Amino acid sequence: MSDTVVDAVVVSTPQGDVRGVRRPGSLAFYGVPFAEPPVGELRFQAPQPRTPWPGVRDATAPGATPQRRPFAEVTAIPEPSVPGDDTLLVNVFTPDVTASLPVLVWIHGGGYLAGSPSSPWYDGAAFNRDQVVTVSVSYRLGFDGFGDIPDAPANRGLRDQVAALRWVRDTIAAYGGDPTRVTIAGQSAGGGSVQALMASPHAHGLFHGAISQSGALRSPAADEVARRTRRLAELLGVSADRAGFASVTEDAILDASQALTDELRPAPASPAEVLHGLLHGDGLGGLAFVPYTDGDVLPATDPASLAAHDVPLLLGSTAHEFVMAAPAFAALAETGQVRPALRQLLGEAADDYVSQLAGLPGGDAALVAQLMSVGAFRRPLVELADARAGLPTWVYDHRYAGAGLAGHCSELPFVWDHLDADLVEASCGPNPPQALADTMHAAWVRFVTDGTAPWAAWDAAGRGMVFDVPGGEAPVYELERRLAAR
């Protein structure tokens, strides 16, 4: 938009004046910088605080995104890519710049290699209606964010998230937020980022509650990421250092990263080996560059390390995260060996596992795909919740299957109360129930506001909240708890 926006509002911040958009019940400030552009000498460096600007910075339209290519040709969430180099930005949605309201900081998903903070699904209008300031953040993705370059700082994408939280601490009061009441939240890679920030000493003290939705955090060791970095350099024909990678274009790195990802995919294996790998989290092994243990920003990601941060935690997953991937396992299902292999792997729990998935599309291929859901999301969730014994922890299981499955991302429109947004019907089915959105959204508002959820905290009985029609408090993740030792 131009500087002549009619419904504009200007706020004064420590970095300079910012012009946003006035909307019914909400003010929106798009593309506000929290760090210098990560280009030139700063491309593979830690994020640097933004230099104050003169005059009024226009924040009436979304800014540039780190995402250059979407995760897939068709994504569950509308995830716009906006060109430009000035990518370390936040979007701020607030009902009142003169207030002091609780703050929700949202970290988008996308496999740590894609995703956009400017998705319309992450518009904070509904949270603003309920007196919560909402901030969506960007961070460097893929190799730029998570490659292990020997003469560059590790985990630059996580460092970006920490820098965004420091910006919130120092600046959010100018937008009507209370820096002493900050809750971080995210879904998928964003939920995994939340867990990583809980384990990071760099982030301690910067937030006061955490929400991990379908959090995926399976962190390789630094030496494995260094090996992948060296292989990427070979594919590019450059030296495996900052100068070498800076000598090639972003597109070249993206192409080489895809080739590396293809190499990382496991070789054909027996049904038993495939199922064993999926149960133990290998379903996400094809992601080449993700947060990794580096002894500094991310010292460790075992359940005990993740549980060391004692802030209130709300976490959960959808019932059928990756069952939509069943077609990828059709050939495996045709061998007729899936159910025998399941019995060998799961023991007496196999029959219960199969019965839980009765009626889902995909047949035996769906049984395989759901095991990926269990290994990547649902079993680690239980392990983390159990490791936080005595700490304030609330667990949910989103089971509403309006589109035939309660699949990955399907809880988001309910949490954000955006049932009328683009692509919602594909994930949630036609006419998704507003009553469920009212319930879920209100629960998130309460958690952000006072650090509690409206159901019993997790304990040895494993009770949580089932979000469905009807839903309610019940034992959740019972099967995953039985599989924890396998």
Short mmCIF file of C-alpha atoms in Angstrom, two decimals:
data_model
loop_
_atom_site.label_atom_id
_atom_site.label_comp_id
_atom_site.label_asym_id
_atom_site.label_seq_id
_atom_site.Cartn_x
_atom_site.Cartn_y
_atom_site.Cartn_z
CA MET A 1 0.00 0.00 0.00
CA SER A 2 1.04 3.60 -0.40
CA ASP A 3 1.65 6.22 2.27
CA THR A 4 -1.88 7.59 1.65
CA VAL A 5 -3.73 4.72 3.34
CA VAL A 6 -6.95 6.24 4.68
CA ASP A 7 -7.44 3.93 7.67
CA ALA A 8 -3.85 4.18 8.86
CA VAL A 9 -2.47 4.42 12.38
CA VAL A 10 1.06 5.33 13.46
CA VAL A 11 2.83 4.10 16.61
CA SER A 12 6.16 5.20 18.04
CA THR A 13 8.56 2.37 18.88
CA PRO A 14 12.19 2.17 20.05
CA GLN A 15 13.25 1.53 16.43
CA GLY A 16 11.16 4.34 14.92
CA ASP A 17 7.62 5.22 13.92
CA VAL A 18 5.51 2.54 12.20
CA ARG A 19 2.38 2.97 10.13
CA GLY A 20 -0.21 0.18 10.25
CA VAL A 21 -3.79 -0.48 9.19
CA ARG A 22 -6.87 0.19 11.30
CA ARG A 23 -9.51 -2.57 10.95
CA PRO A 24 -12.80 -3.24 12.76
CA GLY A 25 -11.71 -4.11 16.32
CA SER A 26 -8.05 -4.55 15.36
CA LEU A 27 -4.89 -2.85 14.19
CA ALA A 28 -2.46 -4.65 11.88
CA PHE A 29 1.23 -3.87 11.38
CA TYR A 30 2.83 -6.01 8.66
CA GLY A 31 6.49 -6.64 7.98
CA VAL A 32 8.00 -4.85 10.98
CA PRO A 33 11.77 -5.60 11.13
CA PHE A 34 13.27 -7.22 14.22
CA ALA A 35 16.75 -7.68 12.70
CA GLU A 36 18.90 -6.48 9.85
CA PRO A 37 18.36 -8.14 6.45
CA PRO A 38 20.34 -11.43 6.37
CA VAL A 39 22.14 -10.68 3.11
CA GLY A 40 25.69 -9.90 2.04
CA GLU A 41 28.08 -10.24 4.99
CA LEU A 42 25.13 -11.00 7.28
CA ARG A 43 23.69 -13.87 5.23
CA PHE A 44 25.08 -16.71 7.36
CA GLN A 45 25.65 -14.71 10.52
CA ALA A 46 23.64 -14.44 13.73
CA PRO A 47 20.76 -11.96 13.46
CA GLN A 48 21.80 -8.38 14.16
CA PRO A 49 19.50 -5.88 15.96
CA ARG A 50 17.75 -3.53 13.56
CA THR A 51 19.18 -0.06 13.21
CA PRO A 52 16.54 2.60 13.99
CA TRP A 53 15.03 4.20 10.91
CA PRO A 54 14.17 7.85 10.24
CA GLY A 55 10.66 8.97 9.46
CA VAL A 56 7.70 6.58 9.37
CA ARG A 57 8.11 2.97 8.20
CA ASP A 58 5.17 1.70 6.18
CA ALA A 59 3.74 -1.53 7.60
CA THR A 60 0.45 -1.69 5.75
CA ALA A 61 1.21 -4.74 3.57
CA PRO A 62 3.04 -8.05 4.18
CA GLY A 63 6.81 -7.89 3.93
CA ALA A 64 9.31 -10.20 2.28
CA THR A 65 9.39 -13.82 3.44
CA PRO A 66 12.31 -16.25 3.90
CA GLN A 67 10.21 -18.79 1.97
CA ARG A 68 11.19 -18.76 -1.69
CA ARG A 69 9.39 -21.96 -2.65
CA PRO A 70 6.37 -23.51 -0.94
CA PHE A 71 6.64 -26.89 0.76
CA ALA A 72 4.67 -28.51 -2.07
CA GLU A 73 2.71 -27.59 -5.17
CA VAL A 74 -0.46 -27.75 -3.09
CA THR A 75 -0.24 -26.98 0.63
CA ALA A 76 -2.85 -27.39 3.37
CA ILE A 77 -2.38 -23.79 4.46
CA PRO A 78 -2.24 -20.73 2.16
CA GLU A 79 1.42 -19.74 2.51
CA PRO A 80 2.32 -16.73 0.38
CA SER A 81 5.90 -16.08 -0.66
CA VAL A 82 6.78 -12.39 -0.87
CA PRO A 83 10.02 -11.50 -2.71
CA GLY A 84 12.71 -9.35 -1.14
CA ASP A 85 15.83 -9.50 1.03
CA ASP A 86 14.52 -7.81 4.19
CA THR A 87 12.98 -11.00 5.58
CA LEU A 88 13.47 -11.00 9.37
CA LEU A 89 10.13 -9.45 10.14
CA VAL A 90 7.12 -9.73 12.41
CA ASN A 91 3.44 -9.07 11.84
CA VAL A 92 1.66 -7.52 14.84
CA PHE A 93 -2.10 -7.58 15.41
CA THR A 94 -3.41 -5.63 18.38
CA PRO A 95 -6.76 -4.33 19.61
CA ASP A 96 -5.35 -1.31 21.44
CA VAL A 97 -1.86 0.20 21.37
CA THR A 98 -2.51 1.96 24.69
CA ALA A 99 -3.28 -1.26 26.62
CA SER A 100 -1.03 -3.82 28.32
CA LEU A 101 -2.40 -7.15 27.09
CA PRO A 102 -1.11 -10.74 27.00
CA VAL A 103 0.88 -11.63 23.89
CA LEU A 104 0.78 -14.70 21.64
CA VAL A 105 3.93 -15.13 19.53
CA TRP A 106 3.28 -17.53 16.62
CA ILE A 107 5.98 -19.57 14.85
CA HIS A 108 4.83 -21.05 11.55
CA GLY A 109 5.40 -24.60 10.36
CA GLY A 110 6.59 -25.93 7.02
CA GLY A 111 9.20 -28.58 7.74
CA TYR A 112 11.81 -25.93 8.66
CA LEU A 113 12.23 -25.30 4.93
CA ALA A 114 9.03 -23.48 3.98
CA GLY A 115 5.99 -21.75 5.46
CA SER A 116 4.95 -18.13 5.78
CA PRO A 117 4.23 -15.87 8.75
CA SER A 118 1.80 -13.96 6.53
CA SER A 119 -0.70 -16.76 5.97
CA PRO A 120 -4.25 -15.44 6.33
CA TRP A 121 -4.82 -18.35 8.73
CA TYR A 122 -2.53 -16.51 11.18
CA ASP A 123 -4.39 -13.21 11.14
CA GLY A 124 -4.84 -12.25 14.79
CA ALA A 125 -8.29 -10.65 14.48
CA ALA A 126 -10.08 -13.22 16.64
CA PHE A 127 -7.40 -13.11 19.34
CA ASN A 128 -7.57 -9.31 19.25
CA ARG A 129 -11.33 -9.53 19.75
CA ASP A 130 -10.55 -11.44 22.94
CA GLN A 131 -7.89 -8.98 24.11
CA VAL A 132 -4.75 -10.84 23.07
CA VAL A 133 -1.98 -9.19 21.05
CA THR A 134 -0.70 -11.54 18.34
CA VAL A 135 2.74 -11.56 16.72
CA SER A 136 3.72 -13.87 13.84
CA VAL A 137 7.45 -14.20 13.23
CA SER A 138 9.70 -15.19 10.35
CA TYR A 139 13.00 -17.06 10.56
CA ARG A 140 15.59 -18.31 8.12
CA LEU A 141 14.66 -21.65 6.58
CA GLY A 142 16.38 -24.69 5.15
CA PHE A 143 20.14 -24.50 4.72
CA ASP A 144 20.34 -20.77 5.40
CA GLY A 145 18.70 -21.37 8.76
CA PHE A 146 20.02 -24.77 9.80
CA GLY A 147 23.08 -25.79 7.78
CA ASP A 148 26.21 -26.42 9.90
CA ILE A 149 28.74 -24.09 8.28
CA PRO A 150 32.11 -24.29 10.10
CA ASP A 151 32.77 -20.53 10.09
CA ALA A 152 29.18 -19.47 10.85
CA PRO A 153 27.03 -19.68 14.00
CA ALA A 154 24.90 -22.80 14.39
CA ASN A 155 21.11 -22.94 14.22
CA ARG A 156 20.67 -19.51 12.69
CA GLY A 157 16.93 -20.10 12.28
CA LEU A 158 16.55 -20.66 16.02
CA ARG A 159 18.72 -17.62 16.70
CA ASP A 160 16.28 -15.63 14.55
CA GLN A 161 13.39 -16.83 16.70
CA VAL A 162 15.26 -15.83 19.86
CA ALA A 163 15.97 -12.41 18.31
CA ALA A 164 12.26 -12.01 17.55
CA LEU A 165 11.46 -12.79 21.19
CA ARG A 166 13.98 -10.18 22.31
CA TRP A 167 12.25 -7.73 19.99
CA VAL A 168 8.93 -8.60 21.66
CA ARG A 169 10.46 -8.06 25.11
CA ASP A 170 11.83 -4.65 24.13
CA THR A 171 9.13 -3.36 21.78
CA ILE A 172 5.73 -4.99 22.24
CA ALA A 173 4.60 -2.43 24.84
CA ALA A 174 4.44 0.11 22.02
CA TYR A 175 1.78 -2.07 20.39
CA GLY A 176 -0.28 -2.59 23.55
CA GLY A 177 1.35 -5.85 24.67
CA ASP A 178 2.66 -6.83 28.09
CA PRO A 179 6.25 -8.15 27.78
CA THR A 180 5.85 -10.02 31.08
CA ARG A 181 2.99 -12.15 29.67
CA VAL A 182 4.32 -13.71 26.48
CA THR A 183 3.27 -17.15 25.26
CA ILE A 184 5.11 -18.77 22.35
CA ALA A 185 3.12 -21.08 20.10
CA GLY A 186 3.50 -22.92 16.82
CA GLN A 187 2.37 -25.88 14.78
CA SER A 188 4.38 -28.69 13.15
CA ALA A 189 7.89 -27.25 12.64
CA GLY A 190 6.61 -24.27 14.61
CA GLY A 191 5.55 -26.58 17.44
CA GLY A 192 8.97 -28.23 17.26
CA SER A 193 10.54 -24.77 17.41
CA VAL A 194 8.55 -24.08 20.58
CA GLN A 195 10.07 -27.20 22.13
CA ALA A 196 13.54 -26.20 20.96
CA LEU A 197 13.13 -22.77 22.53
CA MET A 198 12.08 -24.43 25.77
CA ALA A 199 15.37 -26.36 25.70
CA SER A 200 17.49 -23.37 24.67
CA PRO A 201 19.25 -21.35 27.37
CA HIS A 202 19.28 -18.44 24.89
CA ALA A 203 15.47 -18.17 25.13
CA HIS A 204 14.96 -18.57 28.87
CA GLY A 205 13.22 -15.57 30.40
CA LEU A 206 11.83 -14.40 27.07
CA PHE A 207 8.48 -16.21 27.35
CA HIS A 208 6.16 -17.29 30.13
CA GLY A 209 4.06 -20.03 28.52
CA ALA A 210 4.31 -22.38 25.55
CA ILE A 211 1.91 -24.09 23.13
CA SER A 212 3.19 -26.90 20.90
CA GLN A 213 0.68 -28.06 18.28
CA SER A 214 1.77 -31.19 16.41
CA GLY A 215 5.31 -30.37 17.45
CA ALA A 216 7.94 -32.17 15.39
CA LEU A 217 11.44 -31.97 16.84
CA ARG A 218 13.81 -34.79 15.92
CA SER A 219 17.19 -33.15 16.05
CA PRO A 220 20.26 -34.71 14.44
CA ALA A 221 23.70 -34.29 16.00
CA ALA A 222 25.99 -31.53 14.77
CA ASP A 223 28.39 -33.97 13.09
CA GLU A 224 25.55 -35.40 10.96
CA VAL A 225 24.46 -31.92 9.87
CA ALA A 226 28.10 -31.09 9.12
CA ARG A 227 28.26 -34.18 6.90
CA ARG A 228 25.13 -33.04 5.06
CA THR A 229 26.64 -29.58 4.66
CA ARG A 230 29.79 -31.01 3.10
CA ARG A 231 27.68 -33.09 0.71
CA LEU A 232 25.67 -30.03 -0.24
CA ALA A 233 28.92 -28.23 -1.05
CA GLU A 234 29.94 -31.15 -3.28
CA LEU A 235 26.64 -30.98 -5.14
CA LEU A 236 27.13 -27.24 -5.62
CA GLY A 237 30.81 -27.50 -6.52
CA VAL A 238 31.88 -24.97 -3.87
CA SER A 239 33.94 -24.99 -0.68
CA ALA A 240 32.01 -26.00 2.44
CA ASP A 241 32.37 -22.66 4.17
CA ARG A 242 30.65 -19.30 4.31
CA ALA A 243 32.45 -17.92 1.27
CA GLY A 244 31.66 -20.99 -0.81
CA PHE A 245 27.95 -20.97 -0.07
CA ALA A 246 27.74 -17.20 -0.48
CA SER A 247 29.11 -17.58 -4.02
CA VAL A 248 25.98 -19.36 -5.31
CA THR A 249 22.39 -18.24 -5.64
CA GLU A 250 19.54 -19.13 -3.31
CA ASP A 251 17.94 -21.08 -6.14
CA ALA A 252 21.08 -23.18 -6.57
CA ILE A 253 21.11 -24.01 -2.86
CA LEU A 254 17.42 -24.90 -2.95
CA ASP A 255 17.98 -27.21 -5.93
CA ALA A 256 20.97 -28.89 -4.29
CA SER A 257 19.07 -29.21 -1.00
CA GLN A 258 16.30 -31.05 -2.81
CA ALA A 259 18.84 -33.42 -4.36
CA LEU A 260 20.34 -34.01 -0.91
CA THR A 261 16.89 -34.66 0.54
CA ASP A 262 16.31 -37.26 -2.16
CA GLU A 263 19.58 -38.96 -1.17
CA LEU A 264 18.53 -39.05 2.49
CA ARG A 265 15.34 -40.96 1.79
CA PRO A 266 15.73 -44.51 3.10
CA ALA A 267 16.45 -47.30 0.67
CA PRO A 268 13.74 -49.91 0.03
CA ALA A 269 13.37 -52.15 3.05
CA SER A 270 11.22 -54.98 4.33
CA PRO A 271 7.78 -54.17 5.76
CA ALA A 272 9.07 -54.90 9.26
CA GLU A 273 12.00 -52.51 8.83
CA VAL A 274 9.80 -49.77 7.42
CA LEU A 275 7.31 -50.02 10.27
CA HIS A 276 10.04 -50.11 12.90
CA GLY A 277 11.61 -46.96 11.43
CA LEU A 278 8.30 -45.09 11.32
CA LEU A 279 7.47 -45.96 14.93
CA HIS A 280 10.83 -44.57 16.00
CA GLY A 281 10.46 -41.27 14.20
CA ASP A 282 12.14 -41.93 10.87
CA GLY A 283 9.14 -40.63 8.93
CA LEU A 284 10.60 -37.13 8.98
CA GLY A 285 14.15 -38.27 8.21
CA GLY A 286 14.04 -36.80 4.71
CA LEU A 287 14.23 -33.23 6.03
CA ALA A 288 17.86 -32.32 5.39
CA PHE A 289 18.25 -29.19 7.53
CA VAL A 290 16.39 -28.80 10.82
CA PRO A 291 17.27 -27.62 14.35
CA TYR A 292 20.19 -29.73 15.56
CA THR A 293 21.99 -30.23 18.84
CA ASP A 294 24.95 -27.86 18.87
CA GLY A 295 25.93 -27.58 22.55
CA ASP A 296 24.95 -23.90 22.63
CA VAL A 297 21.64 -22.70 21.23
CA LEU A 298 20.24 -26.21 21.42
CA PRO A 299 22.26 -28.33 23.85
CA ALA A 300 19.94 -31.38 23.84
CA THR A 301 16.42 -32.42 22.86
CA ASP A 302 15.75 -35.51 24.96
CA PRO A 303 12.46 -35.37 26.95
CA ALA A 304 14.25 -34.49 30.19
CA SER A 305 16.02 -31.53 28.55
CA LEU A 306 12.81 -30.31 26.94
CA ALA A 307 11.03 -30.62 30.29
CA ALA A 308 13.66 -28.57 32.14
CA HIS A 309 11.83 -25.30 31.35
CA ASP A 310 9.03 -25.07 33.91
CA VAL A 311 6.71 -22.61 32.13
CA PRO A 312 3.11 -23.77 31.61
CA LEU A 313 2.85 -25.97 28.51
CA LEU A 314 -0.15 -26.84 26.34
CA LEU A 315 0.51 -29.52 23.74
CA GLY A 316 -1.33 -31.96 21.51
CA SER A 317 -1.73 -33.31 18.02
CA THR A 318 -4.38 -34.26 15.52
CA ALA A 319 -5.65 -37.83 15.54
CA HIS A 320 -4.51 -38.73 12.00
CA GLU A 321 -1.59 -36.38 11.33
CA PHE A 322 -0.13 -38.06 8.24
CA VAL A 323 -2.75 -40.61 7.20
CA MET A 324 -3.19 -38.49 4.07
CA ALA A 325 0.21 -39.91 3.03
CA ALA A 326 -1.27 -43.42 2.73
CA PRO A 327 -0.92 -43.53 -1.10
CA ALA A 328 2.87 -43.43 -0.64
CA PHE A 329 2.64 -46.82 1.12
CA ALA A 330 0.26 -48.50 -1.35
CA ALA A 331 2.94 -50.79 -2.77
CA LEU A 332 3.97 -51.85 0.72
CA ALA A 333 0.35 -52.61 1.59
CA GLU A 334 0.01 -54.78 -1.52
CA THR A 335 2.62 -57.20 -0.15
CA GLY A 336 0.09 -58.40 2.42
CA GLN A 337 2.77 -58.16 5.10
CA VAL A 338 1.63 -54.99 6.89
CA ARG A 339 -0.61 -56.61 9.50
CA PRO A 340 1.80 -59.45 10.36
CA ALA A 341 4.60 -56.90 10.67
CA LEU A 342 2.41 -54.74 12.90
CA ARG A 343 1.74 -57.68 15.21
CA GLN A 344 5.45 -58.39 15.43
CA LEU A 345 6.24 -54.75 16.14
CA LEU A 346 3.38 -53.76 18.44
CA GLY A 347 2.66 -57.04 20.18
CA GLU A 348 -0.65 -57.17 22.01
CA ALA A 349 -1.32 -53.52 21.13
CA ALA A 350 -1.59 -54.32 17.40
CA ASP A 351 -5.28 -55.24 17.48
CA ASP A 352 -6.18 -52.02 19.29
CA TYR A 353 -4.08 -50.03 16.83
CA VAL A 354 -5.90 -51.54 13.86
CA SER A 355 -9.35 -51.12 15.41
CA GLN A 356 -8.72 -47.44 16.15
CA LEU A 357 -8.18 -46.81 12.44
CA ALA A 358 -11.10 -48.87 11.14
CA GLY A 359 -13.03 -47.01 8.48
CA LEU A 360 -10.26 -44.62 7.48
CA PRO A 361 -9.54 -44.38 3.76
CA GLY A 362 -6.45 -46.19 2.55
CA GLY A 363 -6.76 -49.66 4.06
CA ASP A 364 -3.47 -51.19 5.18
CA ALA A 365 -1.57 -48.25 3.66
CA ALA A 366 -3.33 -46.01 6.18
CA LEU A 367 -2.09 -48.24 8.99
CA VAL A 368 1.46 -47.58 7.83
CA ALA A 369 0.93 -43.83 7.42
CA GLN A 370 -0.59 -43.54 10.89
CA LEU A 371 2.49 -45.19 12.34
CA MET A 372 4.42 -42.22 10.95
CA SER A 373 1.98 -39.96 12.85
CA VAL A 374 2.62 -41.93 16.03
CA GLY A 375 6.41 -41.95 15.70
CA ALA A 376 6.86 -38.34 14.63
CA PHE A 377 4.24 -36.60 16.77
CA ARG A 378 2.08 -38.59 19.13
CA ARG A 379 4.53 -40.80 21.02
CA PRO A 380 7.11 -38.00 21.53
CA LEU A 381 4.28 -35.83 22.83
CA VAL A 382 3.45 -38.38 25.54
CA GLU A 383 7.12 -38.77 26.45
CA LEU A 384 7.46 -35.01 26.89
CA ALA A 385 4.26 -34.72 28.93
CA ASP A 386 5.34 -37.59 31.19
CA ALA A 387 8.80 -36.05 31.64
CA ARG A 388 7.13 -32.90 33.00
CA ALA A 389 5.61 -34.67 35.99
CA GLY A 390 4.68 -32.05 38.58
CA LEU A 391 4.95 -29.16 36.10
CA PRO A 392 1.89 -27.34 34.68
CA THR A 393 1.08 -29.33 31.53
CA TRP A 394 -2.17 -29.70 29.59
CA VAL A 395 -2.67 -32.17 26.75
CA TYR A 396 -5.29 -32.31 24.00
CA ASP A 397 -6.16 -34.65 21.13
CA HIS A 398 -7.89 -33.04 18.14
CA ARG A 399 -10.15 -35.70 16.64
CA TYR A 400 -12.65 -33.76 14.54
CA ALA A 401 -12.59 -35.42 11.11
CA GLY A 402 -14.94 -33.32 9.02
CA ALA A 403 -12.88 -33.99 5.88
CA GLY A 404 -12.68 -37.73 6.62
CA LEU A 405 -9.49 -37.41 8.67
CA ALA A 406 -8.31 -35.29 11.57
CA GLY A 407 -5.19 -34.57 9.57
CA HIS A 408 -2.13 -32.37 9.89
CA CYS A 409 -3.09 -28.68 10.20
CA SER A 410 -6.81 -29.40 10.65
CA GLU A 411 -6.95 -27.90 14.15
CA LEU A 412 -5.58 -24.51 13.06
CA PRO A 413 -8.78 -22.88 11.73
CA PHE A 414 -10.53 -23.78 14.99
CA VAL A 415 -7.73 -22.40 17.18
CA TRP A 416 -7.58 -19.16 15.20
CA ASP A 417 -11.39 -19.02 14.74
CA HIS A 418 -11.02 -18.56 10.98
CA LEU A 419 -13.45 -21.12 9.63
CA ASP A 420 -14.22 -18.89 6.64
CA ALA A 421 -10.60 -18.65 5.44
CA ASP A 422 -9.32 -20.04 2.13
CA LEU A 423 -8.61 -23.82 2.01
CA VAL A 424 -10.34 -24.53 5.34
CA GLU A 425 -12.87 -26.87 3.78
CA ALA A 426 -10.09 -29.10 2.42
CA SER A 427 -8.75 -29.70 5.93
CA CYS A 428 -11.92 -29.45 8.02
CA GLY A 429 -14.69 -30.51 5.64
CA PRO A 430 -17.80 -28.56 4.67
CA ASN A 431 -19.57 -26.54 7.35
CA PRO A 432 -17.01 -26.98 10.14
CA PRO A 433 -18.75 -26.48 13.50
CA GLN A 434 -18.43 -22.98 14.89
CA ALA A 435 -19.13 -24.37 18.37
CA LEU A 436 -15.86 -26.32 18.23
CA ALA A 437 -13.98 -23.21 17.12
CA ASP A 438 -15.55 -21.31 20.01
CA THR A 439 -14.36 -23.97 22.46
CA MET A 440 -10.82 -24.36 21.13
CA HIS A 441 -10.20 -20.67 20.58
CA ALA A 442 -11.46 -19.84 24.07
CA ALA A 443 -9.13 -22.45 25.55
CA TRP A 444 -6.13 -20.91 23.80
CA VAL A 445 -7.17 -17.41 24.89
CA ARG A 446 -7.43 -18.59 28.49
CA PHE A 447 -4.02 -20.26 28.36
CA VAL A 448 -2.36 -17.17 26.90
CA THR A 449 -4.13 -14.95 29.42
CA ASP A 450 -3.56 -16.82 32.68
CA GLY A 451 -1.38 -19.86 31.93
CA THR A 452 -4.01 -22.53 32.52
CA ALA A 453 -6.31 -24.61 30.32
CA PRO A 454 -9.98 -25.37 31.13
CA TRP A 455 -9.45 -29.07 31.80
CA ALA A 456 -7.44 -31.20 34.20
CA ALA A 457 -3.66 -31.03 33.98
CA TRP A 458 -1.77 -34.08 32.72
CA ASP A 459 -0.99 -36.66 35.37
CA ALA A 460 -0.35 -40.38 35.73
CA ALA A 461 -3.93 -41.08 34.62
CA GLY A 462 -3.21 -39.49 31.24
CA ARG A 463 -6.36 -37.40 31.04
CA GLY A 464 -6.68 -34.62 28.54
CA MET A 465 -9.16 -32.82 26.33
CA VAL A 466 -10.66 -34.46 23.25
CA PHE A 467 -11.65 -31.81 20.72
CA ASP A 468 -14.45 -33.35 18.67
CA VAL A 469 -18.23 -33.20 18.32
CA PRO A 470 -18.97 -34.31 20.97
CA GLY A 471 -15.70 -33.98 22.84
CA GLY A 472 -14.71 -33.53 26.45
CA GLU A 473 -12.21 -34.67 29.04
CA ALA A 474 -11.10 -38.28 28.69
CA PRO A 475 -8.03 -40.49 28.78
CA VAL A 476 -5.93 -39.61 25.72
CA TYR A 477 -2.90 -41.16 23.98
CA GLU A 478 -3.48 -44.46 25.78
CA LEU A 479 -2.11 -46.49 22.89
CA GLU A 480 0.92 -44.23 22.51
CA ARG A 481 1.74 -44.68 26.19
CA ARG A 482 1.65 -48.44 25.72
CA LEU A 483 4.03 -48.11 22.80
CA ALA A 484 6.49 -45.84 24.60
CA ALA A 485 8.83 -48.67 25.55
CA ARG A 486 8.77 -50.49 22.22
#
